Structure formats: C-alpha cells, structure tokens
C-alpha cells in the first residue's frame, strides 16, 4: 500500500510539473459583456501568456450560475477546467436553491480570490438622513414607510439590506427590480428611497448629487469617496457585504496545480496594466491563498443561509 501510494504521488507530481500541456477551459457563469466577463477575458489573456497554453473563456450562464458550477464539479480534477466563481453562485445559490447537483463545500477546490466590490448605501436626497444612524432612527420611527430597491430577490443588493435591517432593527419594504437599469431611475425620482448599489452605478450618482451615500458595505473605505464611512464604523460592528470573485476547480485538484494557478492569479492582480485597466471600476484586488478563499466560502454559506431563513425566503 505504501509503495502504491508513493507511486501515485510521484505520478501526480510529474503531471503537475508538466502542467499545463494543453488548453485550459475557463468557465464563466455569466453572460458575455459584463464586468465579470471582461475580467475573465483578462484572466484568459494573462494566464495564456504566462502558462504557454491557451486559456479559453466559455460563458455558461443560467440557473443562478448552477450550470457552470455543476460543470466544474463534474470535471476531471486535472486543472484543465476551472471556474471564475462568484459569491452569488457559490454562496447565494446554495442558500436559495433546493437539491443542488453538487455539495458547495465538498465538491470544489478553491484556488484563490480575485477581487471584491463593495456596495454603497444610497438614499434619495429627500430622505432626511445624513448618516446611517439617522437613517436607522428614521426607519424605526416610521416602520415600513421607506422602500428599498434591489436587482432581484436573493441578489446581494437584497440580502445585504436584509442583513442590515436584521442587525439594526430597521423595517423597510423591499421593491425588487429586474436589473440596475430599471431600479436606478426610480431611485433618482424618489419612488424608492434606499438601495445598496455597486460602484459602477453608485459613483456617478454620488458625484452628481443625484443620490447620497450614507455608508459603504466593505471592510474599508473606498478610495473613490474616502469621506464615506463604512457601515461597520457607524455602529454596526463586523458588518461586511462585499461581493467577491475567485477561481475554483473541482474537488481533488492536485496541490501543485492549485499553487501554480494561485501564483499566476497573484501575479496578474499585481500587474500595473491590469490595475490600470480596472481602475475606473474601483475593484478591490485581493490576492489570497487557497486556504483564505476556502475560509471565506465556509464562513459565507452559513451566514447567508441564516439570513435567507430569517427573512422567510423559500428556496426554489
């Protein structure tokens, strides 16, 4: 048994040293054209140049990203099929869907985080609140009078606000929209008054005065608007709602392969041309170890599953 085990390890080590010897498929659980797809194509270009083999982007959207995740879980653990994973797919889908065709904790190898994007807590200028504590006081004095927008039930915009309400005792009415392009006009008009929104839509509205930012959901202030404090520093300690993207493979991915991919991701995230390309998107690049990404997933799933249960969302 010891001899066979040693031979198996030696073969695995040799294969890892030769990796990659053929093209790699990079699954993207999103449609072409958005920020996630654009970033995946940057990963493809950088990895192809560094690894000496083509890294081919394959968009596989649908079913709350479950399609791409299932393909990854079923792939051979050889490093030739990897996934640009997202918090929405890995974490939220596990809380919102019944009978997943994979185990989100056991059927994957986390390679490393790529970046996070925070949410800004936005209010219409007519709302008489200049900071989070004033909003909390207003919402508590007039329960369910304020409306908050999201881009859909179970989205980060929605669940982040539900978590904030649970932590602060606010009661507001949820108004789900089918995308930011439909929600933002109603925010501008004041039809809905409150929303968690990402940087791309938030920053122009903040800088033109169309909307007011009361806080940022990430662990640190954002360099784009350094005067906007985090929610955690405004009396909600530990609050964090920043959506993340990472690289994920099937379970059993050899450690040397994981290390190689992680090292290339780290190199890419520190490359000046990549930093410059996405500067206007205000992404927070977060080179991480596989263990750090695994810990993030293990912490996120029970947190957001509990939020879904507490607010009474029925898994589909």
PDB file of C-alpha atoms in Angstrom:
ATOM      1  CA  UNK A   1       0.000   0.000   0.000  1.00  0.00           C
ATOM      2  CA  UNK A   2       2.843   2.366   0.857  1.00  0.00           C
ATOM      3  CA  UNK A   3       4.623   1.599  -2.429  1.00  0.00           C
ATOM      4  CA  UNK A   4       1.449   2.112  -4.469  1.00  0.00           C
ATOM      5  CA  UNK A   5       0.699   5.327  -2.626  1.00  0.00           C
ATOM      6  CA  UNK A   6       4.209   6.577  -3.287  1.00  0.00           C
ATOM      7  CA  UNK A   7       3.953   5.738  -6.986  1.00  0.00           C
ATOM      8  CA  UNK A   8       0.606   7.540  -7.215  1.00  0.00           C
ATOM      9  CA  UNK A   9       2.041  10.618  -5.569  1.00  0.00           C
ATOM     10  CA  UNK A  10       5.040  10.554  -7.905  1.00  0.00           C
ATOM     11  CA  UNK A  11       2.806  10.354 -10.985  1.00  0.00           C
ATOM     12  CA  UNK A  12       0.664  13.210  -9.679  1.00  0.00           C
ATOM     13  CA  UNK A  13       3.774  15.304  -9.008  1.00  0.00           C
ATOM     14  CA  UNK A  14       5.116  14.638 -12.510  1.00  0.00           C
ATOM     15  CA  UNK A  15       1.816  15.579 -14.127  1.00  0.00           C
ATOM     16  CA  UNK A  16       1.707  18.783 -12.097  1.00  0.00           C
ATOM     17  CA  UNK A  17       5.251  19.689 -13.155  1.00  0.00           C
ATOM     18  CA  UNK A  18       4.243  19.281 -16.812  1.00  0.00           C
ATOM     19  CA  UNK A  19       1.062  21.341 -16.308  1.00  0.00           C
ATOM     20  CA  UNK A  20      -0.306  22.738 -18.486  1.00  0.00           C
ATOM     21  CA  UNK A  21       0.374  20.678 -21.577  1.00  0.00           C
ATOM     22  CA  UNK A  22      -2.842  21.550 -23.416  1.00  0.00           C
ATOM     23  CA  UNK A  23      -5.508  24.316 -23.471  1.00  0.00           C
ATOM     24  CA  UNK A  24      -7.391  25.205 -20.282  1.00  0.00           C
ATOM     25  CA  UNK A  25     -11.121  25.894 -20.225  1.00  0.00           C
ATOM     26  CA  UNK A  26     -12.191  28.850 -18.063  1.00  0.00           C
ATOM     27  CA  UNK A  27     -15.907  28.614 -17.307  1.00  0.00           C
ATOM     28  CA  UNK A  28     -17.719  31.889 -16.650  1.00  0.00           C
ATOM     29  CA  UNK A  29     -21.184  31.626 -15.066  1.00  0.00           C
ATOM     30  CA  UNK A  30     -22.234  34.985 -16.536  1.00  0.00           C
ATOM     31  CA  UNK A  31     -23.313  36.222 -19.947  1.00  0.00           C
ATOM     32  CA  UNK A  32     -20.796  37.898 -22.223  1.00  0.00           C
ATOM     33  CA  UNK A  33     -20.339  41.641 -21.997  1.00  0.00           C
ATOM     34  CA  UNK A  34     -20.494  42.475 -18.292  1.00  0.00           C
ATOM     35  CA  UNK A  35     -17.732  43.287 -15.828  1.00  0.00           C
ATOM     36  CA  UNK A  36     -17.307  39.650 -14.766  1.00  0.00           C
ATOM     37  CA  UNK A  37     -16.917  38.545 -18.387  1.00  0.00           C
ATOM     38  CA  UNK A  38     -14.463  41.356 -19.118  1.00  0.00           C
ATOM     39  CA  UNK A  39     -12.365  40.341 -16.138  1.00  0.00           C
ATOM     40  CA  UNK A  40     -12.444  36.684 -17.210  1.00  0.00           C
ATOM     41  CA  UNK A  41     -11.006  37.665 -20.580  1.00  0.00           C
ATOM     42  CA  UNK A  42      -8.214  39.491 -18.786  1.00  0.00           C
ATOM     43  CA  UNK A  43      -7.553  36.289 -16.809  1.00  0.00           C
ATOM     44  CA  UNK A  44      -7.548  34.367 -20.094  1.00  0.00           C
ATOM     45  CA  UNK A  45      -5.034  36.708 -21.739  1.00  0.00           C
ATOM     46  CA  UNK A  46      -2.701  36.892 -18.748  1.00  0.00           C
ATOM     47  CA  UNK A  47      -2.756  33.168 -17.976  1.00  0.00           C
ATOM     48  CA  UNK A  48      -2.308  32.218 -21.645  1.00  0.00           C
ATOM     49  CA  UNK A  49       0.815  34.342 -21.874  1.00  0.00           C
ATOM     50  CA  UNK A  50       2.256  33.121 -18.599  1.00  0.00           C
ATOM     51  CA  UNK A  51       1.347  29.425 -18.855  1.00  0.00           C
ATOM     52  CA  UNK A  52       2.200  28.983 -22.526  1.00  0.00           C
ATOM     53  CA  UNK A  53      -1.157  27.381 -23.340  1.00  0.00           C
ATOM     54  CA  UNK A  54      -4.463  28.926 -24.464  1.00  0.00           C
ATOM     55  CA  UNK A  55      -6.957  29.649 -21.694  1.00  0.00           C
ATOM     56  CA  UNK A  56     -10.337  29.643 -23.424  1.00  0.00           C
ATOM     57  CA  UNK A  57     -13.292  31.512 -21.914  1.00  0.00           C
ATOM     58  CA  UNK A  58     -16.558  29.594 -22.067  1.00  0.00           C
ATOM     59  CA  UNK A  59     -19.648  31.509 -20.926  1.00  0.00           C
ATOM     60  CA  UNK A  60     -22.163  29.236 -19.229  1.00  0.00           C
ATOM     61  CA  UNK A  61     -24.816  31.465 -17.625  1.00  0.00           C
ATOM     62  CA  UNK A  62     -28.144  30.275 -16.254  1.00  0.00           C
ATOM     63  CA  UNK A  63     -29.920  28.790 -13.241  1.00  0.00           C
ATOM     64  CA  UNK A  64     -28.337  31.219 -10.760  1.00  0.00           C
ATOM     65  CA  UNK A  65     -24.909  30.093 -12.000  1.00  0.00           C
ATOM     66  CA  UNK A  66     -25.623  26.476 -11.050  1.00  0.00           C
ATOM     67  CA  UNK A  67     -24.954  25.252 -14.614  1.00  0.00           C
ATOM     68  CA  UNK A  68     -21.329  26.392 -14.574  1.00  0.00           C
ATOM     69  CA  UNK A  69     -20.794  25.187 -11.026  1.00  0.00           C
ATOM     70  CA  UNK A  70     -22.129  21.722 -11.851  1.00  0.00           C
ATOM     71  CA  UNK A  71     -19.867  21.527 -14.902  1.00  0.00           C
ATOM     72  CA  UNK A  72     -16.908  22.397 -12.692  1.00  0.00           C
ATOM     73  CA  UNK A  73     -17.838  19.865 -10.021  1.00  0.00           C
ATOM     74  CA  UNK A  74     -18.126  17.118 -12.652  1.00  0.00           C
ATOM     75  CA  UNK A  75     -14.872  17.995 -14.442  1.00  0.00           C
ATOM     76  CA  UNK A  76     -11.741  15.902 -14.128  1.00  0.00           C
ATOM     77  CA  UNK A  77      -9.507  17.243 -11.319  1.00  0.00           C
ATOM     78  CA  UNK A  78      -6.578  17.911 -13.610  1.00  0.00           C
ATOM     79  CA  UNK A  79      -6.582  21.711 -13.876  1.00  0.00           C
ATOM     80  CA  UNK A  80      -7.906  21.851 -17.430  1.00  0.00           C
ATOM     81  CA  UNK A  81     -11.368  23.053 -16.379  1.00  0.00           C
ATOM     82  CA  UNK A  82     -11.526  25.926 -13.907  1.00  0.00           C
ATOM     83  CA  UNK A  83     -14.253  28.379 -12.993  1.00  0.00           C
ATOM     84  CA  UNK A  84     -14.273  32.106 -12.420  1.00  0.00           C
ATOM     85  CA  UNK A  85     -16.540  31.777  -9.422  1.00  0.00           C
ATOM     86  CA  UNK A  86     -18.684  34.381  -7.713  1.00  0.00           C
ATOM     87  CA  UNK A  87     -20.234  34.817  -4.305  1.00  0.00           C
ATOM     88  CA  UNK A  88     -23.666  34.803  -5.932  1.00  0.00           C
ATOM     89  CA  UNK A  89     -23.070  31.379  -7.472  1.00  0.00           C
ATOM     90  CA  UNK A  90     -21.091  29.611  -4.759  1.00  0.00           C
ATOM     91  CA  UNK A  91     -22.817  31.090  -1.706  1.00  0.00           C
ATOM     92  CA  UNK A  92     -26.210  32.597  -2.522  1.00  0.00           C
ATOM     93  CA  UNK A  93     -27.273  29.742  -4.805  1.00  0.00           C
ATOM     94  CA  UNK A  94     -26.596  27.255  -2.003  1.00  0.00           C
ATOM     95  CA  UNK A  95     -28.957  29.230   0.253  1.00  0.00           C
ATOM     96  CA  UNK A  96     -31.647  29.888  -2.347  1.00  0.00           C
ATOM     97  CA  UNK A  97     -31.929  26.589  -4.228  1.00  0.00           C
ATOM     98  CA  UNK A  98     -33.043  23.139  -3.157  1.00  0.00           C
ATOM     99  CA  UNK A  99     -31.384  19.920  -4.265  1.00  0.00           C
ATOM    100  CA  UNK A 100     -28.222  21.320  -5.764  1.00  0.00           C
ATOM    101  CA  UNK A 101     -26.437  18.788  -8.027  1.00  0.00           C
ATOM    102  CA  UNK A 102     -23.235  19.279  -6.010  1.00  0.00           C
ATOM    103  CA  UNK A 103     -22.058  19.982  -2.466  1.00  0.00           C
ATOM    104  CA  UNK A 104     -20.753  23.575  -2.357  1.00  0.00           C
ATOM    105  CA  UNK A 105     -18.245  22.717   0.361  1.00  0.00           C
ATOM    106  CA  UNK A 106     -17.075  19.235  -0.651  1.00  0.00           C
ATOM    107  CA  UNK A 107     -17.151  19.210  -4.452  1.00  0.00           C
ATOM    108  CA  UNK A 108     -14.764  22.080  -5.182  1.00  0.00           C
ATOM    109  CA  UNK A 109     -11.176  23.197  -4.681  1.00  0.00           C
ATOM    110  CA  UNK A 110     -10.845  26.919  -4.028  1.00  0.00           C
ATOM    111  CA  UNK A 111      -7.811  28.325  -5.844  1.00  0.00           C
ATOM    112  CA  UNK A 112      -7.868  31.943  -4.727  1.00  0.00           C
ATOM    113  CA  UNK A 113      -9.884  35.145  -4.532  1.00  0.00           C
ATOM    114  CA  UNK A 114      -9.537  37.710  -7.321  1.00  0.00           C
ATOM    115  CA  UNK A 115     -11.405  40.824  -6.259  1.00  0.00           C
ATOM    116  CA  UNK A 116     -14.297  42.192  -4.261  1.00  0.00           C
ATOM    117  CA  UNK A 117     -16.699  45.019  -4.964  1.00  0.00           C
ATOM    118  CA  UNK A 118     -18.403  46.851  -2.099  1.00  0.00           C
ATOM    119  CA  UNK A 119     -21.924  48.190  -2.033  1.00  0.00           C
ATOM    120  CA  UNK A 120     -22.807  51.795  -1.282  1.00  0.00           C
ATOM    121  CA  UNK A 121     -25.796  52.527   0.922  1.00  0.00           C
ATOM    122  CA  UNK A 122     -27.624  55.114  -1.173  1.00  0.00           C
ATOM    123  CA  UNK A 123     -30.609  57.286  -0.307  1.00  0.00           C
ATOM    124  CA  UNK A 124     -32.647  59.772  -2.310  1.00  0.00           C
ATOM    125  CA  UNK A 125     -31.828  63.395  -1.350  1.00  0.00           C
ATOM    126  CA  UNK A 126     -35.353  63.820   0.035  1.00  0.00           C
ATOM    127  CA  UNK A 127     -34.588  61.341   2.833  1.00  0.00           C
ATOM    128  CA  UNK A 128     -33.769  63.402   5.962  1.00  0.00           C
ATOM    129  CA  UNK A 129     -30.747  61.344   6.968  1.00  0.00           C
ATOM    130  CA  UNK A 130     -27.108  62.343   6.611  1.00  0.00           C
ATOM    131  CA  UNK A 131     -25.611  59.182   8.104  1.00  0.00           C
ATOM    132  CA  UNK A 132     -26.519  55.596   8.932  1.00  0.00           C
ATOM    133  CA  UNK A 133     -27.648  56.271  12.494  1.00  0.00           C
ATOM    134  CA  UNK A 134     -30.069  58.958  11.302  1.00  0.00           C
ATOM    135  CA  UNK A 135     -31.471  56.528   8.723  1.00  0.00           C
ATOM    136  CA  UNK A 136     -31.906  53.874  11.411  1.00  0.00           C
ATOM    137  CA  UNK A 137     -33.738  56.350  13.663  1.00  0.00           C
ATOM    138  CA  UNK A 138     -35.964  57.469  10.779  1.00  0.00           C
ATOM    139  CA  UNK A 139     -36.818  53.910   9.704  1.00  0.00           C
ATOM    140  CA  UNK A 140     -37.603  52.888  13.276  1.00  0.00           C
ATOM    141  CA  UNK A 141     -39.860  55.902  13.832  1.00  0.00           C
ATOM    142  CA  UNK A 142     -41.805  55.114  10.652  1.00  0.00           C
ATOM    143  CA  UNK A 143     -41.731  51.325  10.206  1.00  0.00           C
ATOM    144  CA  UNK A 144     -42.216  50.127   6.603  1.00  0.00           C
ATOM    145  CA  UNK A 145     -42.685  53.643   5.240  1.00  0.00           C
ATOM    146  CA  UNK A 146     -39.351  53.657   3.420  1.00  0.00           C
ATOM    147  CA  UNK A 147     -38.843  51.419   0.388  1.00  0.00           C
ATOM    148  CA  UNK A 148     -35.562  49.837  -0.645  1.00  0.00           C
ATOM    149  CA  UNK A 149     -34.706  48.683  -4.152  1.00  0.00           C
ATOM    150  CA  UNK A 150     -32.726  45.652  -5.286  1.00  0.00           C
ATOM    151  CA  UNK A 151     -31.918  43.982  -8.593  1.00  0.00           C
ATOM    152  CA  UNK A 152     -33.949  40.938  -7.613  1.00  0.00           C
ATOM    153  CA  UNK A 153     -34.918  38.638  -4.761  1.00  0.00           C
ATOM    154  CA  UNK A 154     -31.852  36.853  -3.439  1.00  0.00           C
ATOM    155  CA  UNK A 155     -29.363  39.265  -5.010  1.00  0.00           C
ATOM    156  CA  UNK A 156     -26.527  40.734  -2.976  1.00  0.00           C
ATOM    157  CA  UNK A 157     -28.329  44.082  -3.079  1.00  0.00           C
ATOM    158  CA  UNK A 158     -31.353  42.427  -1.465  1.00  0.00           C
ATOM    159  CA  UNK A 159     -29.685  40.133   1.052  1.00  0.00           C
ATOM    160  CA  UNK A 160     -27.222  42.817   2.142  1.00  0.00           C
ATOM    161  CA  UNK A 161     -30.096  45.131   3.051  1.00  0.00           C
ATOM    162  CA  UNK A 162     -31.942  42.335   4.828  1.00  0.00           C
ATOM    163  CA  UNK A 163     -28.825  41.675   6.906  1.00  0.00           C
ATOM    164  CA  UNK A 164     -28.511  45.375   7.729  1.00  0.00           C
ATOM    165  CA  UNK A 165     -32.151  45.513   8.809  1.00  0.00           C
ATOM    166  CA  UNK A 166     -31.712  42.424  10.968  1.00  0.00           C
ATOM    167  CA  UNK A 167     -28.645  43.956  12.615  1.00  0.00           C
ATOM    168  CA  UNK A 168     -30.222  47.373  13.229  1.00  0.00           C
ATOM    169  CA  UNK A 169     -33.946  46.747  13.719  1.00  0.00           C
ATOM    170  CA  UNK A 170     -34.998  48.786  10.675  1.00  0.00           C
ATOM    171  CA  UNK A 171     -38.133  47.814   8.784  1.00  0.00           C
ATOM    172  CA  UNK A 172     -38.345  48.828   5.135  1.00  0.00           C
ATOM    173  CA  UNK A 173     -40.349  47.460   2.197  1.00  0.00           C
ATOM    174  CA  UNK A 174     -38.437  45.542  -0.460  1.00  0.00           C
ATOM    175  CA  UNK A 175     -39.073  46.523  -4.085  1.00  0.00           C
ATOM    176  CA  UNK A 176     -37.241  44.103  -6.420  1.00  0.00           C
ATOM    177  CA  UNK A 177     -36.353  45.136  -9.974  1.00  0.00           C
ATOM    178  CA  UNK A 178     -35.007  43.196 -12.930  1.00  0.00           C
ATOM    179  CA  UNK A 179     -31.624  44.884 -13.006  1.00  0.00           C
ATOM    180  CA  UNK A 180     -29.944  48.136 -12.019  1.00  0.00           C
ATOM    181  CA  UNK A 181     -31.035  49.858 -15.223  1.00  0.00           C
ATOM    182  CA  UNK A 182     -34.630  49.606 -14.017  1.00  0.00           C
ATOM    183  CA  UNK A 183     -34.011  50.318 -10.350  1.00  0.00           C
ATOM    184  CA  UNK A 184     -31.869  53.437 -10.663  1.00  0.00           C
ATOM    185  CA  UNK A 185     -34.445  55.668 -12.458  1.00  0.00           C
ATOM    186  CA  UNK A 186     -36.870  55.036  -9.591  1.00  0.00           C
ATOM    187  CA  UNK A 187     -34.130  55.874  -7.106  1.00  0.00           C
ATOM    188  CA  UNK A 188     -33.463  59.151  -8.966  1.00  0.00           C
ATOM    189  CA  UNK A 189     -37.160  60.042  -8.911  1.00  0.00           C
ATOM    190  CA  UNK A 190     -37.625  59.110  -5.249  1.00  0.00           C
ATOM    191  CA  UNK A 191     -40.192  56.413  -5.972  1.00  0.00           C
ATOM    192  CA  UNK A 192     -37.908  54.184  -3.917  1.00  0.00           C
ATOM    193  CA  UNK A 193     -35.669  55.838  -1.380  1.00  0.00           C
ATOM    194  CA  UNK A 194     -32.925  53.423  -0.299  1.00  0.00           C
ATOM    195  CA  UNK A 195     -30.648  50.946  -2.066  1.00  0.00           C
ATOM    196  CA  UNK A 196     -27.402  49.036  -1.803  1.00  0.00           C
ATOM    197  CA  UNK A 197     -25.631  49.521  -5.123  1.00  0.00           C
ATOM    198  CA  UNK A 198     -22.236  48.740  -6.624  1.00  0.00           C
ATOM    199  CA  UNK A 199     -19.571  51.286  -7.593  1.00  0.00           C
ATOM    200  CA  UNK A 200     -20.317  51.476 -11.326  1.00  0.00           C
ATOM    201  CA  UNK A 201     -23.836  52.825 -10.775  1.00  0.00           C
ATOM    202  CA  UNK A 202     -23.221  54.493  -7.410  1.00  0.00           C
ATOM    203  CA  UNK A 203     -20.243  56.737  -8.046  1.00  0.00           C
ATOM    204  CA  UNK A 204     -21.720  58.869 -10.862  1.00  0.00           C
ATOM    205  CA  UNK A 205     -24.921  59.332  -8.827  1.00  0.00           C
ATOM    206  CA  UNK A 206     -22.957  60.297  -5.714  1.00  0.00           C
ATOM    207  CA  UNK A 207     -20.653  62.738  -7.507  1.00  0.00           C
ATOM    208  CA  UNK A 208     -23.509  64.488  -9.328  1.00  0.00           C
ATOM    209  CA  UNK A 209     -25.605  64.741  -6.173  1.00  0.00           C
ATOM    210  CA  UNK A 210     -28.467  62.690  -7.581  1.00  0.00           C
ATOM    211  CA  UNK A 211     -28.166  60.313  -4.623  1.00  0.00           C
ATOM    212  CA  UNK A 212     -26.492  60.488  -1.228  1.00  0.00           C
ATOM    213  CA  UNK A 213     -24.144  57.815   0.120  1.00  0.00           C
ATOM    214  CA  UNK A 214     -24.542  57.080   3.824  1.00  0.00           C
ATOM    215  CA  UNK A 215     -22.064  54.220   4.057  1.00  0.00           C
ATOM    216  CA  UNK A 216     -20.056  51.556   2.329  1.00  0.00           C
ATOM    217  CA  UNK A 217     -20.582  47.865   2.999  1.00  0.00           C
ATOM    218  CA  UNK A 218     -16.973  46.676   2.691  1.00  0.00           C
ATOM    219  CA  UNK A 219     -14.422  46.363   5.491  1.00  0.00           C
ATOM    220  CA  UNK A 220     -12.604  49.566   4.458  1.00  0.00           C
ATOM    221  CA  UNK A 221     -13.429  52.946   2.976  1.00  0.00           C
ATOM    222  CA  UNK A 222     -13.135  53.208  -0.795  1.00  0.00           C
ATOM    223  CA  UNK A 223     -10.537  55.465  -2.384  1.00  0.00           C
ATOM    224  CA  UNK A 224     -13.150  56.854  -4.802  1.00  0.00           C
ATOM    225  CA  UNK A 225     -15.117  58.523  -1.984  1.00  0.00           C
ATOM    226  CA  UNK A 226     -12.879  58.416   1.104  1.00  0.00           C
ATOM    227  CA  UNK A 227     -15.259  60.608   3.116  1.00  0.00           C
ATOM    228  CA  UNK A 228     -17.971  57.922   3.050  1.00  0.00           C
ATOM    229  CA  UNK A 229     -17.544  55.792   6.194  1.00  0.00           C
ATOM    230  CA  UNK A 230     -18.043  52.060   6.374  1.00  0.00           C
ATOM    231  CA  UNK A 231     -21.209  50.709   7.902  1.00  0.00           C
ATOM    232  CA  UNK A 232     -19.118  48.867  10.484  1.00  0.00           C
ATOM    233  CA  UNK A 233     -17.636  52.106  11.798  1.00  0.00           C
ATOM    234  CA  UNK A 234     -21.114  53.635  12.162  1.00  0.00           C
ATOM    235  CA  UNK A 235     -22.311  51.424  14.970  1.00  0.00           C
ATOM    236  CA  UNK A 236     -22.775  48.058  13.221  1.00  0.00           C
ATOM    237  CA  UNK A 237     -19.525  46.301  14.154  1.00  0.00           C
ATOM    238  CA  UNK A 238     -18.415  43.478  11.894  1.00  0.00           C
ATOM    239  CA  UNK A 239     -20.888  44.300   9.133  1.00  0.00           C
ATOM    240  CA  UNK A 240     -19.495  43.314   5.742  1.00  0.00           C
ATOM    241  CA  UNK A 241     -21.270  42.823   2.438  1.00  0.00           C
ATOM    242  CA  UNK A 242     -18.871  42.888  -0.481  1.00  0.00           C
ATOM    243  CA  UNK A 243     -19.401  40.567  -3.378  1.00  0.00           C
ATOM    244  CA  UNK A 244     -16.370  38.532  -4.423  1.00  0.00           C
ATOM    245  CA  UNK A 245     -14.998  36.787  -7.495  1.00  0.00           C
ATOM    246  CA  UNK A 246     -12.440  33.980  -7.407  1.00  0.00           C
ATOM    247  CA  UNK A 247     -11.019  30.935  -9.150  1.00  0.00           C
ATOM    248  CA  UNK A 248     -12.399  27.495  -8.351  1.00  0.00           C
ATOM    249  CA  UNK A 249     -11.710  23.967  -9.577  1.00  0.00           C
ATOM    250  CA  UNK A 250     -13.229  20.543  -8.953  1.00  0.00           C
ATOM    251  CA  UNK A 251     -12.509  18.670  -5.751  1.00  0.00           C
ATOM    252  CA  UNK A 252      -9.234  16.776  -5.703  1.00  0.00           C
ATOM    253  CA  UNK A 253      -7.243  19.274  -7.741  1.00  0.00           C
ATOM    254  CA  UNK A 254      -3.534  18.446  -7.162  1.00  0.00           C
ATOM    255  CA  UNK A 255      -1.874  20.912  -4.840  1.00  0.00           C
ATOM    256  CA  UNK A 256       0.961  21.734  -7.259  1.00  0.00           C
ATOM    257  CA  UNK A 257      -1.639  22.701  -9.881  1.00  0.00           C
ATOM    258  CA  UNK A 258      -3.531  24.798  -7.333  1.00  0.00           C
ATOM    259  CA  UNK A 259      -0.294  26.517  -6.343  1.00  0.00           C
ATOM    260  CA  UNK A 260       0.610  27.266  -9.966  1.00  0.00           C
ATOM    261  CA  UNK A 261      -2.785  28.795 -10.742  1.00  0.00           C
ATOM    262  CA  UNK A 262      -2.800  30.722  -7.478  1.00  0.00           C
ATOM    263  CA  UNK A 263       0.656  32.133  -8.200  1.00  0.00           C
ATOM    264  CA  UNK A 264      -0.429  33.279 -11.662  1.00  0.00           C
ATOM    265  CA  UNK A 265      -3.539  34.929 -10.225  1.00  0.00           C
ATOM    266  CA  UNK A 266      -1.371  36.715  -7.673  1.00  0.00           C
ATOM    267  CA  UNK A 267       0.986  37.912 -10.419  1.00  0.00           C
ATOM    268  CA  UNK A 268      -1.935  39.152 -12.535  1.00  0.00           C
ATOM    269  CA  UNK A 269      -3.539  41.105  -9.692  1.00  0.00           C
ATOM    270  CA  UNK A 270      -0.277  42.946  -9.067  1.00  0.00           C
ATOM    271  CA  UNK A 271       0.371  43.717 -12.744  1.00  0.00           C
ATOM    272  CA  UNK A 272       0.295  47.505 -13.398  1.00  0.00           C
ATOM    273  CA  UNK A 273      -1.557  47.102 -16.692  1.00  0.00           C
ATOM    274  CA  UNK A 274      -4.347  45.095 -15.016  1.00  0.00           C
ATOM    275  CA  UNK A 275      -4.622  47.574 -12.148  1.00  0.00           C
ATOM    276  CA  UNK A 276      -4.838  50.447 -14.642  1.00  0.00           C
ATOM    277  CA  UNK A 277      -7.399  48.679 -16.837  1.00  0.00           C
ATOM    278  CA  UNK A 278      -9.861  48.263 -13.974  1.00  0.00           C
ATOM    279  CA  UNK A 279      -9.056  51.468 -12.072  1.00  0.00           C
ATOM    280  CA  UNK A 280     -12.331  53.104 -13.099  1.00  0.00           C
ATOM    281  CA  UNK A 281     -14.303  50.096 -11.819  1.00  0.00           C
ATOM    282  CA  UNK A 282     -12.848  50.526  -8.306  1.00  0.00           C
ATOM    283  CA  UNK A 283     -12.416  46.798  -7.793  1.00  0.00           C
ATOM    284  CA  UNK A 284     -10.592  45.771  -4.654  1.00  0.00           C
ATOM    285  CA  UNK A 285      -7.979  43.264  -5.805  1.00  0.00           C
ATOM    286  CA  UNK A 286      -7.352  40.736  -3.036  1.00  0.00           C
ATOM    287  CA  UNK A 287      -4.622  38.200  -3.787  1.00  0.00           C
ATOM    288  CA  UNK A 288      -5.267  35.325  -1.395  1.00  0.00           C
ATOM    289  CA  UNK A 289      -4.182  31.814  -0.570  1.00  0.00           C
ATOM    290  CA  UNK A 290      -6.422  28.854  -1.372  1.00  0.00           C
ATOM    291  CA  UNK A 291      -6.997  28.483   2.371  1.00  0.00           C
ATOM    292  CA  UNK A 292      -8.191  32.061   2.705  1.00  0.00           C
ATOM    293  CA  UNK A 293     -10.726  31.607  -0.093  1.00  0.00           C
ATOM    294  CA  UNK A 294     -11.884  28.304   1.393  1.00  0.00           C
ATOM    295  CA  UNK A 295     -12.397  30.010   4.745  1.00  0.00           C
ATOM    296  CA  UNK A 296     -14.377  32.815   3.105  1.00  0.00           C
ATOM    297  CA  UNK A 297     -16.705  30.287   1.451  1.00  0.00           C
ATOM    298  CA  UNK A 298     -17.110  28.303   4.679  1.00  0.00           C
ATOM    299  CA  UNK A 299     -17.985  31.485   6.592  1.00  0.00           C
ATOM    300  CA  UNK A 300     -20.275  32.954   3.938  1.00  0.00           C
ATOM    301  CA  UNK A 301     -22.547  29.962   3.343  1.00  0.00           C
ATOM    302  CA  UNK A 302     -23.936  29.645   6.893  1.00  0.00           C
ATOM    303  CA  UNK A 303     -24.168  33.442   7.273  1.00  0.00           C
ATOM    304  CA  UNK A 304     -26.281  33.999   4.176  1.00  0.00           C
ATOM    305  CA  UNK A 305     -28.258  30.782   4.598  1.00  0.00           C
ATOM    306  CA  UNK A 306     -29.305  32.083   8.011  1.00  0.00           C
ATOM    307  CA  UNK A 307     -30.291  35.459   6.540  1.00  0.00           C
ATOM    308  CA  UNK A 308     -32.423  33.734   3.880  1.00  0.00           C
ATOM    309  CA  UNK A 309     -34.135  31.671   6.581  1.00  0.00           C
ATOM    310  CA  UNK A 310     -34.685  34.609   8.924  1.00  0.00           C
ATOM    311  CA  UNK A 311     -36.375  36.766   6.299  1.00  0.00           C
ATOM    312  CA  UNK A 312     -38.546  33.885   5.092  1.00  0.00           C
ATOM    313  CA  UNK A 313     -37.285  33.409   1.546  1.00  0.00           C
ATOM    314  CA  UNK A 314     -38.357  29.965   0.341  1.00  0.00           C
ATOM    315  CA  UNK A 315     -35.605  28.102  -1.556  1.00  0.00           C
ATOM    316  CA  UNK A 316     -36.660  27.141  -5.068  1.00  0.00           C
TER     317      UNK A 316
END
